Amino acid sequence: MSILIKSAILVDSKSNLNFKKKDILINEGVIVDIADSINIKSEREILLDNLHISRGWLDTSVTFGEPGYEERENISNGLITAASSGFTSILLNPDCNPLLDNHTSVEFIKKKSLNNTTDVYPIANLTKNSDGFNLASLYDMKLAGAVAFGDYKKSITDSSILKIALEYTKTFGGRVISFCQDEFLSKKGVINESIVSTELGLKGIPVISESINLFRDIEILNYSGGMIHIPYISTAKGVELIRDAKKRKLDITASCSLAHLTFSEKDIPEFNTNYKIIPPLRSESDCKSLKDGLIDGTIDYVTSMHEPYDIDKKMVVFDYASSGTIALESMFGLICKQFTLEKTIDILTRKKDIFGIGDYPIEVGANANLTLFDPDKNYNFSKDQILSTSKNCAFIDRKHKGIVYGSINGKNFTLNKLWT
């Protein structure tokens, strides 16, 4: 199939075509021509208002539900949502039933996600049945397609398990994911521990819940070697610890979530359970530290931390509600609102190689792996614009800047039905 993209402004700081307007011809999933004007017949022509294009985007933490929790989101609709939101690659969390703790379960995810615009890279469980004590068959799951190993939103309480996992995975280039939240300090907590939690009468999770675990993880990493990824940094102290670890040349990467960049604890409105997020929304100063860490490279990625839940899990008292918000559809519109366009694209496309994901340049002969967008359109995000099956969204009625037209990945492409 041939696709002709007309009058697209390229946004790619690594290219000498950065911010230049070009036509791009794609044939059978490969870029075959880039020129000021291409006038040939193609099977599909894409001509859109203020069209910009970049390398395909990556999200390092996405949850769907299938298998086991299809009422939240199935893989098929989840991937349409991801592709419509600009993501050609996602890391999929093992928040499902059965868990991704063996070769067969990882293989199921890989096969289920074939022939979609968005490529799925499974995160497999670190321990069997996510029990925290017995390592799963990590190398076997890597052979099945797993790119990292971690028990979803469960801290590694047994330090020896983390040490052994780091030592073992470095023999085959695996990366351990460690959720840094001390389970004893955070027990029954639902919000950041501060004057806000006191005023709301909700049990808090202190910032040291993150930093204590993170400090331990860094010391074990320094001792054992290996590679570790911290998925949801939420505090200024956490940013400081990671910055220091990188100065020490340790192989550590980190993400922060869109929610933690966008909101602080003061933004939680009238016990709205869509704002119940773990780790919890922190202070305004923590939020600023996260932004600074993204700009200087201390934090490697922003993740949507997309967590769909059906209405029954959210329409309850704040204490008992499931934690999480969907966010794929809001990623670009809110990151672009907080950073320059060039920095936004850098954040969404950087360091794919960390997880073994191809980073294809926008040049003749390269595989087409592209995201299409308009960075200038301002709008209020509404419930009607949610493509996900679940509607638990903290970003409804927030001002967004920038829309996503869709994405192209090889022979597959998806256009966002809201804007095209």
CSV table of C-alpha atoms in Angstrom, one decimal:
chain,number,residue,atom,x,y,z
A,1,MET,CA,0.0,0.0,0.0
A,2,SER,CA,1.2,3.5,-0.8
A,3,ILE,CA,0.5,6.6,1.4
A,4,LEU,CA,1.3,10.1,0.4
A,5,ILE,CA,1.5,12.6,3.2
A,6,LYS,CA,1.2,16.2,1.9
A,7,SER,CA,2.7,19.4,3.3
A,8,ALA,CA,3.9,18.0,6.7
A,9,ILE,CA,6.2,20.0,8.9
A,10,LEU,CA,8.9,17.6,10.2
A,11,VAL,CA,9.7,17.9,13.9
A,12,ASP,CA,12.9,15.9,14.5
A,13,SER,CA,15.9,17.6,16.2
A,14,LYS,CA,18.1,14.8,15.0
A,15,SER,CA,17.4,15.6,11.3
A,16,ASN,CA,18.5,18.4,9.0
A,17,LEU,CA,14.9,18.6,7.9
A,18,ASN,CA,13.7,19.8,11.4
A,19,PHE,CA,10.8,22.2,11.0
A,20,LYS,CA,10.8,22.0,7.2
A,21,LYS,CA,7.6,21.4,5.3
A,22,LYS,CA,7.8,18.3,3.0
A,23,ASP,CA,5.7,15.7,1.2
A,24,ILE,CA,6.5,12.1,2.2
A,25,LEU,CA,5.7,9.0,0.1
A,26,ILE,CA,5.5,5.7,1.9
A,27,ASN,CA,5.3,2.4,-0.1
A,28,GLU,CA,4.8,-1.0,1.6
A,29,GLY,CA,5.8,0.5,5.0
A,30,VAL,CA,9.0,2.2,3.9
A,31,ILE,CA,9.7,5.9,3.2
A,32,VAL,CA,10.6,6.0,-0.5
A,33,ASP,CA,10.6,9.8,-1.1
A,34,ILE,CA,10.8,13.1,0.8
A,35,ALA,CA,10.5,16.3,-1.3
A,36,ASP,CA,9.0,19.7,-1.4
A,37,SER,CA,6.3,18.4,-3.6
A,38,ILE,CA,5.4,14.9,-4.7
A,39,ASN,CA,2.7,14.6,-7.4
A,40,ILE,CA,2.0,10.9,-8.0
A,41,LYS,CA,-1.1,8.8,-7.5
A,42,SER,CA,-1.1,6.9,-4.2
A,43,GLU,CA,-3.7,4.6,-2.6
A,44,ARG,CA,-4.1,6.9,0.3
A,45,GLU,CA,-3.4,10.7,0.5
A,46,ILE,CA,-3.2,12.5,3.8
A,47,LEU,CA,-3.7,16.2,3.7
A,48,LEU,CA,-4.6,17.8,7.1
A,49,ASP,CA,-4.6,21.3,8.6
A,50,ASN,CA,-1.3,22.4,10.2
A,51,LEU,CA,0.0,18.8,9.8
A,52,HIS,CA,3.2,18.1,11.8
A,53,ILE,CA,5.0,14.8,11.8
A,54,SER,CA,7.6,13.2,14.1
A,55,ARG,CA,9.1,9.8,14.8
A,56,GLY,CA,6.6,7.5,16.5
A,57,TRP,CA,6.0,8.0,20.2
A,58,LEU,CA,6.7,5.7,23.1
A,59,ASP,CA,4.7,5.2,26.3
A,60,THR,CA,6.5,3.1,29.0
A,61,SER,CA,3.5,2.2,31.2
A,62,VAL,CA,0.1,1.3,29.8
A,63,THR,CA,-2.5,-1.0,31.3
A,64,PHE,CA,-5.5,-2.5,29.4
A,65,GLY,CA,-7.0,-5.5,31.3
A,66,GLU,CA,-7.1,-8.4,28.8
A,67,PRO,CA,-6.8,-11.2,29.6
A,68,GLY,CA,-9.1,-11.4,32.6
A,69,TYR,CA,-10.4,-7.8,32.9
A,70,GLU,CA,-11.8,-7.1,29.5
A,71,GLU,CA,-14.6,-5.0,31.0
A,72,ARG,CA,-11.9,-2.3,31.7
A,73,GLU,CA,-10.3,-2.4,28.2
A,74,ASN,CA,-9.5,-5.1,25.7
A,75,ILE,CA,-6.3,-5.3,23.7
A,76,SER,CA,-8.0,-4.5,20.4
A,77,ASN,CA,-9.7,-1.2,21.5
A,78,GLY,CA,-6.7,-0.3,23.7
A,79,LEU,CA,-4.4,-0.4,20.7
A,80,ILE,CA,-6.7,1.6,18.6
A,81,THR,CA,-6.8,4.2,21.4
A,82,ALA,CA,-3.0,4.2,21.7
A,83,ALA,CA,-2.4,4.5,17.9
A,84,SER,CA,-5.0,7.3,17.7
A,85,SER,CA,-3.2,9.1,20.5
A,86,GLY,CA,0.1,8.9,18.6
A,87,PHE,CA,1.9,6.0,20.1
A,88,THR,CA,3.6,3.5,17.8
A,89,SER,CA,5.1,1.6,20.8
A,90,ILE,CA,3.8,0.9,24.3
A,91,LEU,CA,5.1,-1.1,27.3
A,92,LEU,CA,2.1,-3.1,28.5
A,93,ASN,CA,1.8,-3.8,32.3
A,94,PRO,CA,1.1,-7.3,33.7
A,95,ASP,CA,-2.1,-6.1,35.4
A,96,CYS,CA,-4.2,-9.0,34.1
A,97,ASN,CA,-5.5,-12.4,35.0
A,98,PRO,CA,-3.7,-14.7,34.5
A,99,LEU,CA,-0.5,-12.8,35.2
A,100,LEU,CA,2.4,-12.6,32.7
A,101,ASP,CA,4.7,-14.8,34.7
A,102,ASN,CA,5.5,-17.5,32.1
A,103,HIS,CA,6.4,-17.9,28.5
A,104,THR,CA,2.9,-18.8,27.3
A,105,SER,CA,1.2,-15.7,28.8
A,106,VAL,CA,3.8,-13.3,27.3
A,107,GLU,CA,3.4,-15.1,24.0
A,108,PHE,CA,-0.3,-14.6,24.1
A,109,ILE,CA,0.0,-10.9,24.5
A,110,LYS,CA,2.5,-10.7,21.6
A,111,LYS,CA,0.3,-12.7,19.3
A,112,LYS,CA,-2.9,-10.9,20.3
A,113,SER,CA,-1.4,-7.6,19.4
A,114,LEU,CA,0.0,-8.4,16.0
A,115,ASN,CA,-0.9,-6.4,12.9
A,116,ASN,CA,-1.7,-3.2,14.7
A,117,THR,CA,-0.3,0.3,14.3
A,118,THR,CA,0.9,0.2,17.9
A,119,ASP,CA,3.6,-2.3,18.8
A,120,VAL,CA,3.2,-3.9,22.2
A,121,TYR,CA,6.3,-4.7,24.4
A,122,PRO,CA,5.1,-6.7,27.4
A,123,ILE,CA,6.4,-6.1,30.9
A,124,ALA,CA,6.5,-9.6,32.5
A,125,ASN,CA,6.1,-10.3,36.2
A,126,LEU,CA,9.3,-10.4,38.2
A,127,THR,CA,8.1,-13.1,40.5
A,128,LYS,CA,5.8,-16.1,40.1
A,129,ASN,CA,2.2,-15.2,40.7
A,130,SER,CA,3.5,-11.8,41.7
A,131,ASP,CA,4.2,-13.2,45.2
A,132,GLY,CA,7.4,-11.2,45.7
A,133,PHE,CA,9.5,-14.2,46.8
A,134,ASN,CA,10.0,-16.6,43.9
A,135,LEU,CA,11.6,-15.3,40.7
A,136,ALA,CA,9.6,-16.1,37.5
A,137,SER,CA,11.4,-17.7,34.5
A,138,LEU,CA,12.8,-14.4,33.4
A,139,TYR,CA,15.0,-15.5,30.5
A,140,ASP,CA,12.3,-17.7,29.1
A,141,MET,CA,9.9,-14.8,29.1
A,142,LYS,CA,12.4,-12.6,27.4
A,143,LEU,CA,12.5,-15.2,24.6
A,144,ALA,CA,8.7,-14.9,24.4
A,145,GLY,CA,9.0,-11.1,23.9
A,146,ALA,CA,9.2,-9.5,27.4
A,147,VAL,CA,11.3,-6.3,27.5
A,148,ALA,CA,11.4,-5.8,31.3
A,149,PHE,CA,10.3,-7.5,34.6
A,150,GLY,CA,8.4,-6.1,37.5
A,151,ASP,CA,5.3,-6.9,39.6
A,152,TYR,CA,2.9,-4.2,38.7
A,153,LYS,CA,2.6,-1.5,41.5
A,154,LYS,CA,4.0,-3.9,44.1
A,155,SER,CA,7.2,-2.9,45.8
A,156,ILE,CA,10.0,-5.4,46.1
A,157,THR,CA,10.0,-6.0,49.9
A,158,ASP,CA,12.7,-8.7,49.9
A,159,SER,CA,16.0,-7.0,49.2
A,160,SER,CA,17.6,-10.3,48.3
A,161,ILE,CA,15.1,-10.8,45.5
A,162,LEU,CA,16.1,-7.5,43.9
A,163,LYS,CA,19.8,-8.3,44.3
A,164,ILE,CA,19.4,-11.7,42.7
A,165,ALA,CA,17.1,-10.4,39.9
A,166,LEU,CA,19.6,-7.7,39.0
A,167,GLU,CA,22.5,-10.1,39.0
A,168,TYR,CA,20.6,-12.6,36.9
A,169,THR,CA,19.1,-10.3,34.3
A,170,LYS,CA,22.4,-8.6,33.5
A,171,THR,CA,23.5,-12.0,32.0
A,172,PHE,CA,21.0,-11.5,29.2
A,173,GLY,CA,20.4,-7.7,29.1
A,174,GLY,CA,17.1,-7.7,31.1
A,175,ARG,CA,15.9,-4.7,32.9
A,176,VAL,CA,14.2,-4.9,36.4
A,177,ILE,CA,11.3,-2.6,37.1
A,178,SER,CA,11.0,-1.6,40.8
A,179,PHE,CA,7.9,0.2,42.1
A,180,CYS,CA,9.3,2.4,44.9
A,181,GLN,CA,6.7,2.7,47.7
A,182,ASP,CA,7.4,1.3,51.1
A,183,GLU,CA,4.3,-0.9,51.8
A,184,PHE,CA,4.4,-0.3,55.6
A,185,LEU,CA,4.7,3.5,55.4
A,186,SER,CA,2.0,3.6,52.7
A,187,LYS,CA,-0.4,1.1,54.2
A,188,LYS,CA,-4.0,2.2,53.7
A,189,GLY,CA,-2.8,5.6,52.4
A,190,VAL,CA,-4.8,7.2,49.6
A,191,ILE,CA,-3.3,10.7,49.2
A,192,ASN,CA,0.0,12.5,49.9
A,193,GLU,CA,0.7,13.0,53.6
A,194,SER,CA,0.5,16.7,54.2
A,195,ILE,CA,-1.8,19.5,55.5
A,196,VAL,CA,-4.1,18.6,52.6
A,197,SER,CA,-4.6,15.0,53.7
A,198,THR,CA,-5.3,16.3,57.2
A,199,GLU,CA,-7.9,18.8,56.0
A,200,LEU,CA,-9.6,16.2,53.9
A,201,GLY,CA,-9.5,13.6,56.6
A,202,LEU,CA,-7.7,11.0,54.4
A,203,LYS,CA,-4.8,8.8,55.4
A,204,GLY,CA,-1.6,10.0,53.8
A,205,ILE,CA,1.4,8.4,52.1
A,206,PRO,CA,4.6,10.3,53.1
A,207,VAL,CA,7.3,11.2,50.6
A,208,ILE,CA,9.8,9.1,52.4
A,209,SER,CA,7.8,6.1,51.4
A,210,GLU,CA,9.3,6.6,47.9
A,211,SER,CA,12.7,7.8,48.8
A,212,ILE,CA,13.5,5.0,51.3
A,213,ASN,CA,12.8,2.3,48.8
A,214,LEU,CA,14.6,4.2,46.0
A,215,PHE,CA,17.7,4.7,48.1
A,216,ARG,CA,17.8,1.0,48.9
A,217,ASP,CA,17.3,0.1,45.3
A,218,ILE,CA,20.2,2.4,44.2
A,219,GLU,CA,22.5,0.9,46.8
A,220,ILE,CA,21.7,-2.7,45.7
A,221,LEU,CA,22.2,-1.7,42.0
A,222,ASN,CA,25.5,-0.1,42.9
A,223,TYR,CA,26.5,-3.4,44.6
A,224,SER,CA,25.2,-6.0,42.1
A,225,GLY,CA,25.2,-4.2,38.8
A,226,GLY,CA,22.5,-4.7,36.3
A,227,MET,CA,19.8,-2.4,34.9
A,228,ILE,CA,16.8,-1.0,36.8
A,229,HIS,CA,13.8,1.2,35.8
A,230,ILE,CA,11.8,3.2,38.3
A,231,PRO,CA,8.4,3.6,36.7
A,232,TYR,CA,6.7,6.4,38.7
A,233,ILE,CA,8.9,9.0,40.3
A,234,SER,CA,6.6,11.5,42.2
A,235,THR,CA,8.8,13.4,44.6
A,236,ALA,CA,11.6,16.0,44.6
A,237,LYS,CA,13.7,13.7,46.7
A,238,GLY,CA,13.3,10.9,44.2
A,239,VAL,CA,14.5,13.1,41.4
A,240,GLU,CA,17.5,14.1,43.5
A,241,LEU,CA,18.4,10.4,44.2
A,242,ILE,CA,18.2,9.4,40.6
A,243,ARG,CA,20.2,12.4,39.5
A,244,ASP,CA,22.9,11.4,41.9
A,245,ALA,CA,22.8,7.7,40.8
A,246,LYS,CA,23.2,8.8,37.2
A,247,LYS,CA,26.2,10.9,38.1
A,248,ARG,CA,27.7,7.7,39.6
A,249,LYS,CA,27.2,6.0,36.2
A,250,LEU,CA,24.6,3.5,37.4
A,251,ASP,CA,22.3,2.0,34.8
A,252,ILE,CA,19.1,3.5,36.1
A,253,THR,CA,16.2,5.0,34.1
A,254,ALA,CA,13.0,6.6,35.4
A,255,SER,CA,9.6,7.8,34.4
A,256,CYS,CA,7.0,10.2,35.8
A,257,SER,CA,3.4,10.1,35.0
A,258,LEU,CA,1.3,12.7,33.2
A,259,ALA,CA,-0.9,13.2,36.2
A,260,HIS,CA,2.0,14.0,38.5
A,261,LEU,CA,3.3,16.5,36.0
A,262,THR,CA,-0.1,18.1,35.6
A,263,PHE,CA,-1.7,18.1,39.1
A,264,SER,CA,-0.7,18.6,42.7
A,265,GLU,CA,-2.5,17.4,45.8
A,266,LYS,CA,-4.3,20.7,45.9
A,267,ASP,CA,-6.1,19.9,42.6
A,268,ILE,CA,-8.2,17.0,44.0
A,269,PRO,CA,-11.7,18.3,43.7
A,270,GLU,CA,-14.4,17.2,46.2
A,271,PHE,CA,-13.1,13.7,46.6
A,272,ASN,CA,-13.3,12.9,42.9
A,273,THR,CA,-12.0,9.3,42.8
A,274,ASN,CA,-10.5,9.8,39.3
A,275,TYR,CA,-7.8,11.8,41.1
A,276,LYS,CA,-7.0,8.9,43.4
A,277,ILE,CA,-3.7,7.8,41.9
A,278,ILE,CA,-0.9,5.7,43.3
A,279,PRO,CA,1.7,7.0,43.9
A,280,PRO,CA,-0.4,9.9,45.1
A,281,LEU,CA,-0.4,13.4,43.6
A,282,ARG,CA,2.3,15.3,45.6
A,283,SER,CA,3.0,18.9,46.3
A,284,GLU,CA,3.5,21.8,43.8
A,285,SER,CA,7.2,21.8,44.5
A,286,ASP,CA,7.4,18.1,43.8
A,287,CYS,CA,5.6,18.7,40.5
A,288,LYS,CA,8.2,21.4,39.6
A,289,SER,CA,11.1,19.1,40.4
A,290,LEU,CA,9.6,16.5,38.0
A,291,LYS,CA,9.5,19.0,35.2
A,292,ASP,CA,13.1,20.1,35.9
A,293,GLY,CA,14.2,16.5,35.9
A,294,LEU,CA,12.6,15.9,32.5
A,295,ILE,CA,14.2,18.9,31.0
A,296,ASP,CA,17.7,18.0,32.2
A,297,GLY,CA,17.3,14.3,31.5
A,298,THR,CA,17.3,13.0,35.0
A,299,ILE,CA,13.9,11.6,34.3
A,300,ASP,CA,13.9,9.7,31.0
A,301,TYR,CA,10.2,9.4,30.2
A,302,VAL,CA,6.7,10.7,30.7
A,303,THR,CA,4.2,7.9,30.9
A,304,SER,CA,0.4,8.1,30.7
A,305,MET,CA,0.2,5.5,33.5
A,306,HIS,CA,-3.0,4.6,31.6
A,307,GLU,CA,-5.2,2.6,34.1
A,308,PRO,CA,-8.7,1.9,32.9
A,309,TYR,CA,-11.4,0.9,35.4
A,310,ASP,CA,-15.1,0.3,35.0
A,311,ILE,CA,-17.5,2.7,36.8
A,312,ASP,CA,-18.2,0.3,39.7
A,313,LYS,CA,-14.5,0.6,40.8
A,314,LYS,CA,-14.7,4.4,40.9
A,315,MET,CA,-18.2,5.3,42.0
A,316,VAL,CA,-17.4,4.5,45.7
A,317,VAL,CA,-16.0,6.3,48.7
A,318,PHE,CA,-12.5,7.7,48.0
A,319,ASP,CA,-10.9,5.3,50.5
A,320,TYR,CA,-12.2,2.2,48.7
A,321,ALA,CA,-12.0,3.4,45.0
A,322,SER,CA,-9.4,1.7,42.7
A,323,SER,CA,-6.5,4.0,42.0
A,324,GLY,CA,-5.8,5.2,38.5
A,325,THR,CA,-6.9,7.3,35.6
A,326,ILE,CA,-6.9,6.8,31.8
A,327,ALA,CA,-4.5,9.2,30.1
A,328,LEU,CA,-3.5,8.1,26.6
A,329,GLU,CA,-5.8,10.6,24.9
A,330,SER,CA,-4.5,13.5,27.0
A,331,MET,CA,-0.7,12.9,26.8
A,332,PHE,CA,0.1,15.1,23.9
A,333,GLY,CA,-2.3,17.9,24.6
A,334,LEU,CA,-1.0,18.3,28.2
A,335,ILE,CA,2.7,17.8,27.7
A,336,CYS,CA,2.7,20.2,24.7
A,337,LYS,CA,0.9,22.7,27.0
A,338,GLN,CA,3.8,22.5,29.6
A,339,PHE,CA,6.9,22.3,27.3
A,340,THR,CA,8.1,23.7,24.0
A,341,LEU,CA,7.1,21.6,20.9
A,342,GLU,CA,10.7,20.4,20.4
A,343,LYS,CA,11.1,19.3,24.0
A,344,THR,CA,7.6,17.7,23.9
A,345,ILE,CA,8.6,15.6,20.9
A,346,ASP,CA,12.0,14.8,22.5
A,347,ILE,CA,10.2,13.5,25.6
A,348,LEU,CA,7.8,11.4,23.6
A,349,THR,CA,10.5,9.8,21.4
A,350,ARG,CA,13.6,9.5,23.5
A,351,LYS,CA,15.6,6.5,24.6
A,352,LYS,CA,13.6,3.8,22.9
A,353,ASP,CA,16.7,1.7,22.7
A,354,ILE,CA,16.6,1.2,26.5
A,355,PHE,CA,13.8,-1.3,25.9
A,356,GLY,CA,15.1,-2.6,22.6
A,357,ILE,CA,12.7,-0.6,20.5
A,358,GLY,CA,13.7,0.6,17.1
A,359,ASP,CA,14.0,4.4,16.6
A,360,TYR,CA,13.5,4.9,12.9
A,361,PRO,CA,14.6,8.3,11.4
A,362,ILE,CA,12.4,10.2,9.0
A,363,GLU,CA,14.5,9.6,5.9
A,364,VAL,CA,14.3,7.7,2.6
A,365,GLY,CA,14.8,4.0,3.0
A,366,ALA,CA,13.7,3.9,6.7
A,367,ASN,CA,10.7,2.1,8.0
A,368,ALA,CA,7.8,4.4,8.4
A,369,ASN,CA,7.3,4.9,12.1
A,370,LEU,CA,5.5,8.2,12.4
A,371,THR,CA,3.1,10.3,14.5
A,372,LEU,CA,0.9,12.9,12.9
A,373,PHE,CA,-0.4,15.9,14.9
A,374,ASP,CA,-1.3,19.6,15.0
A,375,PRO,CA,0.5,21.2,18.0
A,376,ASP,CA,-1.4,24.5,18.0
A,377,LYS,CA,-5.1,23.6,18.4
A,378,ASN,CA,-6.4,24.6,21.8
A,379,TYR,CA,-9.5,22.9,23.2
A,380,ASN,CA,-11.1,21.6,26.4
A,381,PHE,CA,-10.9,17.8,26.7
A,382,SER,CA,-14.4,16.3,27.1
A,383,LYS,CA,-15.8,12.9,28.0
A,384,ASP,CA,-17.0,12.6,24.4
A,385,GLN,CA,-13.4,12.6,23.2
A,386,ILE,CA,-12.5,9.5,25.2
A,387,LEU,CA,-11.7,6.6,23.0
A,388,SER,CA,-11.0,4.1,25.8
A,389,THR,CA,-13.7,1.7,27.0
A,390,SER,CA,-13.4,3.0,30.6
A,391,LYS,CA,-14.1,6.6,31.3
A,392,ASN,CA,-12.2,7.1,34.6
A,393,CYS,CA,-10.4,10.3,33.5
A,394,ALA,CA,-8.9,13.0,35.7
A,395,PHE,CA,-8.3,15.3,32.6
A,396,ILE,CA,-11.9,16.0,31.6
A,397,ASP,CA,-12.5,19.7,31.2
A,398,ARG,CA,-8.8,20.5,31.3
A,399,LYS,CA,-7.4,22.8,28.6
A,400,HIS,CA,-5.3,21.0,26.1
A,401,LYS,CA,-2.9,22.3,23.4
A,402,GLY,CA,-2.4,20.1,20.4
A,403,ILE,CA,-4.3,17.3,18.7
A,404,VAL,CA,-3.1,14.0,17.4
A,405,TYR,CA,-4.2,13.0,13.9
A,406,GLY,CA,-2.9,9.4,14.2
A,407,SER,CA,0.1,7.3,13.5
A,408,ILE,CA,1.8,5.1,10.9
A,409,ASN,CA,3.9,2.0,11.6
A,410,GLY,CA,5.1,0.1,8.7
A,411,LYS,CA,2.2,-1.1,6.6
A,412,ASN,CA,-0.3,-0.2,9.4
A,413,PHE,CA,-1.8,3.2,10.0
A,414,THR,CA,-4.6,4.6,12.3
A,415,LEU,CA,-6.2,8.0,12.0
A,416,ASN,CA,-8.0,9.5,15.0
A,417,LYS,CA,-11.7,9.6,14.1
A,418,LEU,CA,-12.2,12.7,16.3
A,419,TRP,CA,-10.0,14.9,14.1
A,420,THR,CA,-9.8,13.3,10.6
